[in-house]
PDB file of C-alpha atoms in Angstrom:
ATOM      1  CA  UNK A   9      25.702  14.005 -21.975  1.00 67.00           C
ATOM      2  CA  UNK A  10      28.860  16.312 -21.255  1.00 82.00           C
ATOM      3  CA  UNK A  11      26.316  18.258 -19.067  1.00 91.00           C
ATOM      4  CA  UNK A  12      25.427  15.117 -17.106  1.00 96.00           C
ATOM      5  CA  UNK A  13      25.013  15.843 -13.272  1.00 97.00           C
ATOM      6  CA  UNK A  14      24.278  13.387 -10.431  1.00 97.00           C
ATOM      7  CA  UNK A  15      22.855  14.801  -7.113  1.00 97.00           C
ATOM      8  CA  UNK A  16      22.859  12.747  -3.956  1.00 97.00           C
ATOM      9  CA  UNK A  17      18.992  12.839  -3.249  1.00 96.00           C
ATOM     10  CA  UNK A  18      18.331  10.625  -0.267  1.00 95.00           C
ATOM     11  CA  UNK A  19      20.251   8.127   2.009  1.00 93.00           C
ATOM     12  CA  UNK A  20      19.186   5.971   5.202  1.00 90.00           C
ATOM     13  CA  UNK A  21      17.488   8.106   7.869  1.00 90.00           C
ATOM     14  CA  UNK A  22      19.647   6.635  10.662  1.00 90.00           C
ATOM     15  CA  UNK A  23      22.652   8.964   9.210  1.00 89.00           C
ATOM     16  CA  UNK A  24      20.684  12.236  10.033  1.00 91.00           C
ATOM     17  CA  UNK A  25      19.221  14.824   7.862  1.00 87.00           C
ATOM     18  CA  UNK A  26      22.674  16.087   6.745  1.00 87.00           C
ATOM     19  CA  UNK A  27      24.204  12.471   6.588  1.00 89.00           C
ATOM     20  CA  UNK A  28      26.697  13.571   9.572  1.00 88.00           C
ATOM     21  CA  UNK A  29      26.249   9.996  11.001  1.00 88.00           C
ATOM     22  CA  UNK A  30      27.477   8.286   7.679  1.00 88.00           C
ATOM     23  CA  UNK A  31      31.042   6.887   7.924  1.00 87.00           C
ATOM     24  CA  UNK A  32      31.344   7.437   4.009  1.00 91.00           C
ATOM     25  CA  UNK A  33      33.378  10.533   2.972  1.00 93.00           C
ATOM     26  CA  UNK A  34      31.358  10.506  -0.496  1.00 95.00           C
ATOM     27  CA  UNK A  35      28.074  10.496   1.352  1.00 93.00           C
ATOM     28  CA  UNK A  36      28.762  13.502   4.012  1.00 94.00           C
ATOM     29  CA  UNK A  37      30.475  15.624   1.133  1.00 95.00           C
ATOM     30  CA  UNK A  38      27.525  15.183  -1.477  1.00 96.00           C
ATOM     31  CA  UNK A  39      24.888  15.474   1.078  1.00 94.00           C
ATOM     32  CA  UNK A  40      25.656  19.365   1.412  1.00 93.00           C
ATOM     33  CA  UNK A  41      23.552  21.454  -0.596  1.00 90.00           C
ATOM     34  CA  UNK A  42      24.727  22.333  -4.195  1.00 90.00           C
ATOM     35  CA  UNK A  43      27.332  19.659  -4.366  1.00 94.00           C
ATOM     36  CA  UNK A  44      26.999  17.139  -7.186  1.00 96.00           C
ATOM     37  CA  UNK A  45      28.894  14.844  -9.512  1.00 97.00           C
ATOM     38  CA  UNK A  46      29.575  16.881 -12.665  1.00 96.00           C
ATOM     39  CA  UNK A  47      32.281  18.342 -14.784  1.00 94.00           C
ATOM     40  CA  UNK A  48      31.169  21.694 -13.734  1.00 93.00           C
ATOM     41  CA  UNK A  49      31.428  21.036 -10.069  1.00 95.00           C
ATOM     42  CA  UNK A  50      34.343  18.693  -9.896  1.00 94.00           C
ATOM     43  CA  UNK A  51      37.540  20.035 -11.666  1.00 91.00           C
ATOM     44  CA  UNK A  52      39.256  17.320 -13.496  1.00 93.00           C
ATOM     45  CA  UNK A  53      36.457  14.977 -13.701  1.00 95.00           C
ATOM     46  CA  UNK A  54      36.911  13.176 -17.216  1.00 95.00           C
ATOM     47  CA  UNK A  55      34.330  12.870 -19.897  1.00 94.00           C
ATOM     48  CA  UNK A  56      31.965   9.986 -19.855  1.00 96.00           C
ATOM     49  CA  UNK A  57      32.190   7.039 -19.091  1.00 96.00           C
ATOM     50  CA  UNK A  58      32.316   7.266 -15.508  1.00 97.00           C
ATOM     51  CA  UNK A  59      32.594   4.002 -13.473  1.00 97.00           C
ATOM     52  CA  UNK A  60      30.965   4.149  -9.827  1.00 96.00           C
ATOM     53  CA  UNK A  61      31.804   1.624  -7.092  1.00 94.00           C
ATOM     54  CA  UNK A  62      33.681   1.207  -3.896  1.00 93.00           C
ATOM     55  CA  UNK A  63      36.947   0.127  -5.493  1.00 93.00           C
ATOM     56  CA  UNK A  64      39.493   2.944  -5.802  1.00 94.00           C
ATOM     57  CA  UNK A  65      39.909   2.370  -9.594  1.00 96.00           C
ATOM     58  CA  UNK A  66      36.488   3.861 -10.254  1.00 96.00           C
ATOM     59  CA  UNK A  67      35.896   7.236 -11.744  1.00 97.00           C
ATOM     60  CA  UNK A  68      33.502   8.052  -8.929  1.00 97.00           C
ATOM     61  CA  UNK A  69      34.530   6.073  -5.748  1.00 96.00           C
ATOM     62  CA  UNK A  70      31.794   5.551  -3.083  1.00 95.00           C
ATOM     63  CA  UNK A  71      33.503   4.497   0.143  1.00 93.00           C
ATOM     64  CA  UNK A  72      30.709   2.086   1.272  1.00 87.00           C
ATOM     65  CA  UNK A  73      31.428  -1.621   1.932  1.00 74.00           C
ATOM     66  CA  UNK A  74      30.151  -4.085  -0.614  1.00 69.00           C
ATOM     67  CA  UNK A  75      28.226  -5.876   2.000  1.00 70.00           C
ATOM     68  CA  UNK A  76      26.409  -2.501   2.510  1.00 81.00           C
ATOM     69  CA  UNK A  77      24.921  -2.597  -1.242  1.00 87.00           C
ATOM     70  CA  UNK A  78      27.668  -0.858  -3.322  1.00 92.00           C
ATOM     71  CA  UNK A  79      29.634  -3.268  -5.382  1.00 93.00           C
ATOM     72  CA  UNK A  80      33.244  -2.796  -6.157  1.00 92.00           C
ATOM     73  CA  UNK A  81      32.220  -1.840  -9.603  1.00 94.00           C
ATOM     74  CA  UNK A  82      28.602  -1.009  -9.335  1.00 95.00           C
ATOM     75  CA  UNK A  83      27.538   0.804 -12.593  1.00 96.00           C
ATOM     76  CA  UNK A  84      28.769   2.926 -15.383  1.00 97.00           C
ATOM     77  CA  UNK A  85      27.472   6.138 -17.004  1.00 97.00           C
ATOM     78  CA  UNK A  86      28.232   6.683 -20.676  1.00 96.00           C
ATOM     79  CA  UNK A  87      27.259   8.244 -23.791  1.00 95.00           C
ATOM     80  CA  UNK A  88      24.272   6.624 -25.697  1.00 93.00           C
ATOM     81  CA  UNK A  89      25.484   4.907 -28.974  1.00 89.00           C
ATOM     82  CA  UNK A  90      22.510   5.974 -31.098  1.00 86.00           C
ATOM     83  CA  UNK A  91      22.033   9.442 -29.207  1.00 86.00           C
ATOM     84  CA  UNK A  92      25.482  10.792 -28.363  1.00 77.00           C
ATOM     85  CA  UNK A  93      24.109  13.847 -26.372  1.00 87.00           C
ATOM     86  CA  UNK A  94      22.196  11.734 -24.211  1.00 92.00           C
ATOM     87  CA  UNK A  95      23.633   9.636 -21.422  1.00 96.00           C
ATOM     88  CA  UNK A  96      22.893   6.134 -20.358  1.00 97.00           C
ATOM     89  CA  UNK A  97      23.361   3.939 -17.058  1.00 97.00           C
ATOM     90  CA  UNK A  98      24.409   0.218 -16.994  1.00 97.00           C
ATOM     91  CA  UNK A  99      24.428  -2.001 -13.962  1.00 96.00           C
ATOM     92  CA  UNK A 100      27.810  -3.913 -13.375  1.00 94.00           C
ATOM     93  CA  UNK A 101      27.024  -5.249  -9.875  1.00 75.00           C
ATOM     94  CA  UNK A 102      25.467  -8.830  -8.914  1.00 77.00           C
ATOM     95  CA  UNK A 103      22.371  -9.732  -7.159  1.00 82.00           C
ATOM     96  CA  UNK A 104      23.794  -8.644  -3.838  1.00 86.00           C
ATOM     97  CA  UNK A 105      24.279  -5.140  -5.080  1.00 90.00           C
ATOM     98  CA  UNK A 106      21.360  -4.123  -7.377  1.00 94.00           C
ATOM     99  CA  UNK A 107      20.816  -0.806  -9.188  1.00 96.00           C
ATOM    100  CA  UNK A 108      17.077   0.310  -9.655  1.00 97.00           C
ATOM    101  CA  UNK A 109      15.287   3.132 -11.621  1.00 98.00           C
ATOM    102  CA  UNK A 110      12.629   4.633  -9.511  1.00 98.00           C
ATOM    103  CA  UNK A 111       9.569   4.842 -11.477  1.00 98.00           C
ATOM    104  CA  UNK A 112       8.388   8.715 -11.552  1.00 96.00           C
ATOM    105  CA  UNK A 113       5.198   9.199 -10.224  1.00 96.00           C
ATOM    106  CA  UNK A 114       2.307   9.645 -12.731  1.00 95.00           C
ATOM    107  CA  UNK A 115       4.372   9.778 -15.641  1.00 95.00           C
ATOM    108  CA  UNK A 116       4.786   7.037 -18.347  1.00 95.00           C
ATOM    109  CA  UNK A 117       8.027   4.835 -18.369  1.00 96.00           C
ATOM    110  CA  UNK A 118       8.743   2.727 -21.233  1.00 96.00           C
ATOM    111  CA  UNK A 119       8.279  -1.050 -20.917  1.00 97.00           C
ATOM    112  CA  UNK A 120      10.932  -3.096 -22.346  1.00 96.00           C
ATOM    113  CA  UNK A 121      11.019  -6.673 -22.824  1.00 96.00           C
ATOM    114  CA  UNK A 122      12.920  -8.595 -19.965  1.00 97.00           C
ATOM    115  CA  UNK A 123      12.971  -5.723 -17.505  1.00 97.00           C
ATOM    116  CA  UNK A 124      11.792  -6.591 -14.010  1.00 97.00           C
ATOM    117  CA  UNK A 125       9.392  -4.540 -12.080  1.00 98.00           C
ATOM    118  CA  UNK A 126       9.876  -4.643  -8.150  1.00 98.00           C
ATOM    119  CA  UNK A 127       6.804  -3.570  -6.116  1.00 97.00           C
ATOM    120  CA  UNK A 128       7.625  -4.069  -2.616  1.00 96.00           C
ATOM    121  CA  UNK A 129       7.218  -7.913  -2.117  1.00 95.00           C
ATOM    122  CA  UNK A 130       6.463  -8.772  -5.742  1.00 97.00           C
ATOM    123  CA  UNK A 131       8.657  -9.010  -8.720  1.00 97.00           C
ATOM    124  CA  UNK A 132       7.241  -9.029 -12.210  1.00 97.00           C
ATOM    125  CA  UNK A 133       9.005  -9.773 -15.504  1.00 98.00           C
ATOM    126  CA  UNK A 134       7.832  -7.969 -18.810  1.00 98.00           C
ATOM    127  CA  UNK A 135       7.162 -10.348 -21.553  1.00 97.00           C
ATOM    128  CA  UNK A 136       6.554  -8.653 -25.103  1.00 96.00           C
ATOM    129  CA  UNK A 137       5.605 -10.720 -27.952  1.00 94.00           C
ATOM    130  CA  UNK A 138       3.822 -10.008 -31.248  1.00 90.00           C
ATOM    131  CA  UNK A 139       0.207 -11.439 -31.271  1.00 87.00           C
ATOM    132  CA  UNK A 140      -1.747 -12.230 -34.475  1.00 82.00           C
ATOM    133  CA  UNK A 141      -2.346  -8.799 -35.529  1.00 82.00           C
ATOM    134  CA  UNK A 142       1.285  -7.840 -35.209  1.00 78.00           C
ATOM    135  CA  UNK A 143       0.942  -5.768 -32.076  1.00 85.00           C
ATOM    136  CA  UNK A 144       3.141  -6.066 -29.245  1.00 90.00           C
ATOM    137  CA  UNK A 145       1.362  -8.077 -26.468  1.00 95.00           C
ATOM    138  CA  UNK A 146       2.323  -7.568 -23.045  1.00 96.00           C
ATOM    139  CA  UNK A 147       2.515 -10.382 -20.288  1.00 97.00           C
ATOM    140  CA  UNK A 148       3.584 -10.084 -16.663  1.00 97.00           C
ATOM    141  CA  UNK A 149       5.310 -12.929 -15.139  1.00 97.00           C
ATOM    142  CA  UNK A 150       5.468 -13.106 -11.462  1.00 96.00           C
ATOM    143  CA  UNK A 151       7.841 -14.452  -8.993  1.00 95.00           C
ATOM    144  CA  UNK A 152       5.248 -17.092  -8.251  1.00 95.00           C
ATOM    145  CA  UNK A 153       5.219 -18.446 -11.821  1.00 95.00           C
ATOM    146  CA  UNK A 154       1.783 -16.690 -12.556  1.00 95.00           C
ATOM    147  CA  UNK A 155       1.485 -15.029 -16.076  1.00 96.00           C
ATOM    148  CA  UNK A 156      -0.969 -12.064 -16.505  1.00 96.00           C
ATOM    149  CA  UNK A 157      -1.750 -11.083 -19.900  1.00 96.00           C
ATOM    150  CA  UNK A 158      -2.412  -7.264 -20.073  1.00 96.00           C
ATOM    151  CA  UNK A 159      -5.167  -6.308 -22.613  1.00 95.00           C
ATOM    152  CA  UNK A 160      -4.352  -3.529 -25.209  1.00 94.00           C
ATOM    153  CA  UNK A 161      -7.055  -1.510 -23.404  1.00 95.00           C
ATOM    154  CA  UNK A 162      -4.688  -1.382 -20.697  1.00 96.00           C
ATOM    155  CA  UNK A 163      -5.139  -2.325 -16.872  1.00 96.00           C
ATOM    156  CA  UNK A 164      -3.776  -1.430 -13.370  1.00 96.00           C
ATOM    157  CA  UNK A 165      -2.417  -3.742 -10.758  1.00 96.00           C
ATOM    158  CA  UNK A 166      -2.793  -3.497  -6.968  1.00 95.00           C
ATOM    159  CA  UNK A 167      -4.407  -4.881  -3.695  1.00 95.00           C
ATOM    160  CA  UNK A 168      -7.905  -5.938  -3.579  1.00 91.00           C
ATOM    161  CA  UNK A 169     -10.404  -7.188  -6.038  1.00 85.00           C
ATOM    162  CA  UNK A 170     -11.747  -3.597  -7.084  1.00 82.00           C
ATOM    163  CA  UNK A 171     -10.677  -0.173  -7.400  1.00 88.00           C
ATOM    164  CA  UNK A 172     -12.875   2.922  -6.981  1.00 79.00           C
ATOM    165  CA  UNK A 173     -11.791   6.004  -8.537  1.00 81.00           C
ATOM    166  CA  UNK A 174     -11.331   9.001  -5.977  1.00 77.00           C
ATOM    167  CA  UNK A 175     -11.838  12.829  -6.560  1.00 79.00           C
ATOM    168  CA  UNK A 176      -8.858  14.416  -8.528  1.00 79.00           C
ATOM    169  CA  UNK A 177      -7.227  10.955  -8.870  1.00 83.00           C
ATOM    170  CA  UNK A 178      -5.575  10.419 -12.272  1.00 87.00           C
ATOM    171  CA  UNK A 179      -7.124   8.265 -14.849  1.00 89.00           C
ATOM    172  CA  UNK A 180      -6.629   4.460 -14.922  1.00 93.00           C
ATOM    173  CA  UNK A 181      -8.014   1.647 -16.831  1.00 93.00           C
ATOM    174  CA  UNK A 182     -10.737  -0.242 -14.940  1.00 92.00           C
ATOM    175  CA  UNK A 183      -9.338  -3.631 -15.887  1.00 94.00           C
ATOM    176  CA  UNK A 184      -7.493  -4.911 -12.750  1.00 95.00           C
ATOM    177  CA  UNK A 185      -4.673  -7.408 -11.992  1.00 94.00           C
ATOM    178  CA  UNK A 186      -5.584  -8.021  -8.326  1.00 94.00           C
ATOM    179  CA  UNK A 187      -3.511  -9.295  -5.323  1.00 94.00           C
ATOM    180  CA  UNK A 188      -4.752 -10.899  -2.283  1.00 92.00           C
ATOM    181  CA  UNK A 189      -1.491 -11.680  -0.416  1.00 94.00           C
ATOM    182  CA  UNK A 190       1.749 -10.160   0.214  1.00 94.00           C
ATOM    183  CA  UNK A 191      -0.055  -6.821   0.238  1.00 93.00           C
ATOM    184  CA  UNK A 192       2.321  -4.936   2.553  1.00 95.00           C
ATOM    185  CA  UNK A 193       2.844  -1.586   1.035  1.00 94.00           C
ATOM    186  CA  UNK A 194       0.566  -2.317  -1.865  1.00 95.00           C
ATOM    187  CA  UNK A 195      -1.979   0.298  -2.878  1.00 95.00           C
ATOM    188  CA  UNK A 196      -5.366  -0.307  -4.597  1.00 94.00           C
ATOM    189  CA  UNK A 197      -4.152   1.286  -7.730  1.00 95.00           C
ATOM    190  CA  UNK A 198      -0.438   0.763  -7.665  1.00 96.00           C
ATOM    191  CA  UNK A 199       0.958   0.592 -11.205  1.00 97.00           C
ATOM    192  CA  UNK A 200      -1.062   1.315 -14.620  1.00 97.00           C
ATOM    193  CA  UNK A 201      -0.106  -0.242 -17.975  1.00 98.00           C
ATOM    194  CA  UNK A 202      -1.269   1.422 -21.147  1.00 97.00           C
ATOM    195  CA  UNK A 203      -0.790   0.913 -24.840  1.00 96.00           C
ATOM    196  CA  UNK A 204       0.187   3.538 -27.305  1.00 93.00           C
ATOM    197  CA  UNK A 205      -1.011   2.271 -30.670  1.00 88.00           C
ATOM    198  CA  UNK A 206       0.310   4.969 -32.730  1.00 86.00           C
ATOM    199  CA  UNK A 207       3.975   4.382 -31.412  1.00 87.00           C
ATOM    200  CA  UNK A 208       3.350   0.673 -30.880  1.00 88.00           C
ATOM    201  CA  UNK A 209       4.950   0.675 -27.317  1.00 94.00           C
ATOM    202  CA  UNK A 210       3.858  -0.038 -23.747  1.00 97.00           C
ATOM    203  CA  UNK A 211       4.372   2.278 -20.964  1.00 97.00           C
ATOM    204  CA  UNK A 212       3.814   1.797 -17.150  1.00 97.00           C
ATOM    205  CA  UNK A 213       2.773   4.579 -14.828  1.00 97.00           C
ATOM    206  CA  UNK A 214       3.516   4.545 -10.900  1.00 97.00           C
ATOM    207  CA  UNK A 215       0.499   5.398  -8.719  1.00 96.00           C
ATOM    208  CA  UNK A 216       1.727   4.172  -5.540  1.00 96.00           C
ATOM    209  CA  UNK A 217       2.217   6.179  -2.541  1.00 94.00           C
ATOM    210  CA  UNK A 218       5.653   5.044  -1.486  1.00 96.00           C
ATOM    211  CA  UNK A 219       8.669   6.789  -3.047  1.00 95.00           C
ATOM    212  CA  UNK A 220      10.120   3.197  -3.369  1.00 96.00           C
ATOM    213  CA  UNK A 221       6.776   1.616  -4.358  1.00 97.00           C
ATOM    214  CA  UNK A 222       7.645   0.768  -8.008  1.00 98.00           C
ATOM    215  CA  UNK A 223      11.244   0.060  -9.273  1.00 98.00           C
ATOM    216  CA  UNK A 224      12.988  -1.111 -12.429  1.00 98.00           C
ATOM    217  CA  UNK A 225      15.781  -3.395 -11.602  1.00 97.00           C
ATOM    218  CA  UNK A 226      18.555  -2.789 -14.102  1.00 97.00           C
ATOM    219  CA  UNK A 227      19.896  -5.859 -15.902  1.00 95.00           C
ATOM    220  CA  UNK A 228      23.730  -5.992 -16.034  1.00 92.00           C
ATOM    221  CA  UNK A 229      25.204  -4.615 -19.197  1.00 90.00           C
ATOM    222  CA  UNK A 230      21.855  -3.305 -20.499  1.00 95.00           C
ATOM    223  CA  UNK A 231      21.954   0.446 -21.179  1.00 96.00           C
ATOM    224  CA  UNK A 232      19.187   2.548 -19.812  1.00 97.00           C
ATOM    225  CA  UNK A 233      18.607   5.914 -21.066  1.00 95.00           C
ATOM    226  CA  UNK A 234      18.808   8.818 -18.516  1.00 96.00           C
ATOM    227  CA  UNK A 235      16.456  11.921 -18.223  1.00 95.00           C
ATOM    228  CA  UNK A 236      16.128  14.912 -16.263  1.00 95.00           C
ATOM    229  CA  UNK A 237      14.917  14.401 -12.788  1.00 96.00           C
ATOM    230  CA  UNK A 238      15.245  10.567 -12.856  1.00 97.00           C
ATOM    231  CA  UNK A 239      16.189   8.797  -9.806  1.00 98.00           C
ATOM    232  CA  UNK A 240      18.387   5.927  -9.363  1.00 98.00           C
ATOM    233  CA  UNK A 241      18.808   3.537  -6.457  1.00 97.00           C
ATOM    234  CA  UNK A 242      22.372   2.475  -5.753  1.00 95.00           C
ATOM    235  CA  UNK A 243      22.712   0.424  -2.800  1.00 91.00           C
ATOM    236  CA  UNK A 244      21.487   2.507   0.161  1.00 92.00           C
ATOM    237  CA  UNK A 245      21.622   5.796  -1.759  1.00 95.00           C
ATOM    238  CA  UNK A 246      19.343   7.556  -4.030  1.00 97.00           C
ATOM    239  CA  UNK A 247      20.904   9.627  -6.855  1.00 97.00           C
ATOM    240  CA  UNK A 248      18.989  12.182  -8.960  1.00 98.00           C
ATOM    241  CA  UNK A 249      20.026  12.834 -12.608  1.00 97.00           C
ATOM    242  CA  UNK A 250      20.114  16.434 -13.936  1.00 95.00           C
ATOM    243  CA  UNK A 251      21.897  18.816 -16.296  1.00 93.00           C
ATOM    244  CA  UNK A 252      24.723  20.848 -15.124  1.00 89.00           C
ATOM    245  CA  UNK A 253      25.954  23.175 -17.843  1.00 77.00           C
ATOM    246  CA  UNK A 254      28.443  26.180 -17.579  1.00 67.00           C
ATOM    247  CA  UNK A 255      26.789  29.387 -17.524  1.00 54.00           C
ATOM    248  CA  UNK A 256      27.414  31.565 -20.450  1.00 47.00           C
TER     249      UNK A 256
END
């Protein structure tokens, strides 16, 4: 966790390719190549925890008004309690300033009970409960109140009633949770759910085409582990997690 680095990976296109049109000093500074939030690059930056937000009392001050998606105290980066060499992020903001994990493309991400998955106009809440055999059974509760039970053989969700596998397309289970309305941005194979019996856990795999096609909404006060390359959406900003260690 002492080598945690945060890179500004993306921002609204209207600010320009180098963010020259942004009014924020934070954004204009960290949009430049090689600049990052880390103890290596920023002399005097303290050890974790780092508080990030628009208020001047934060460790990392993002000078964007609260109404533009960054809360006064938006999130905190801290050491994991059980793995001190690993960092976690916890959301502190309210519903007007959410924090998201962008699901990595074609890579498994752990499903956790109570988390919410945002797929464009759809929001799904994960429900994990033990079934008769003692295995974790996964259900998806939609924002319309519908409950879908995911079979242990896995399934995928997406637009339309059937999905045809294309050449060179990664594997996906044939069982489908299909949607016929609110389809803007939804792909035929949007997200895949798989159960790993040996580990006794579920994972989701983002197959969507849009970089923001599948996002996990962080629950305030809940710690989410960070890994190399993971991207976070903080208001209008995309931050990428990395390792920044001193050479030698």
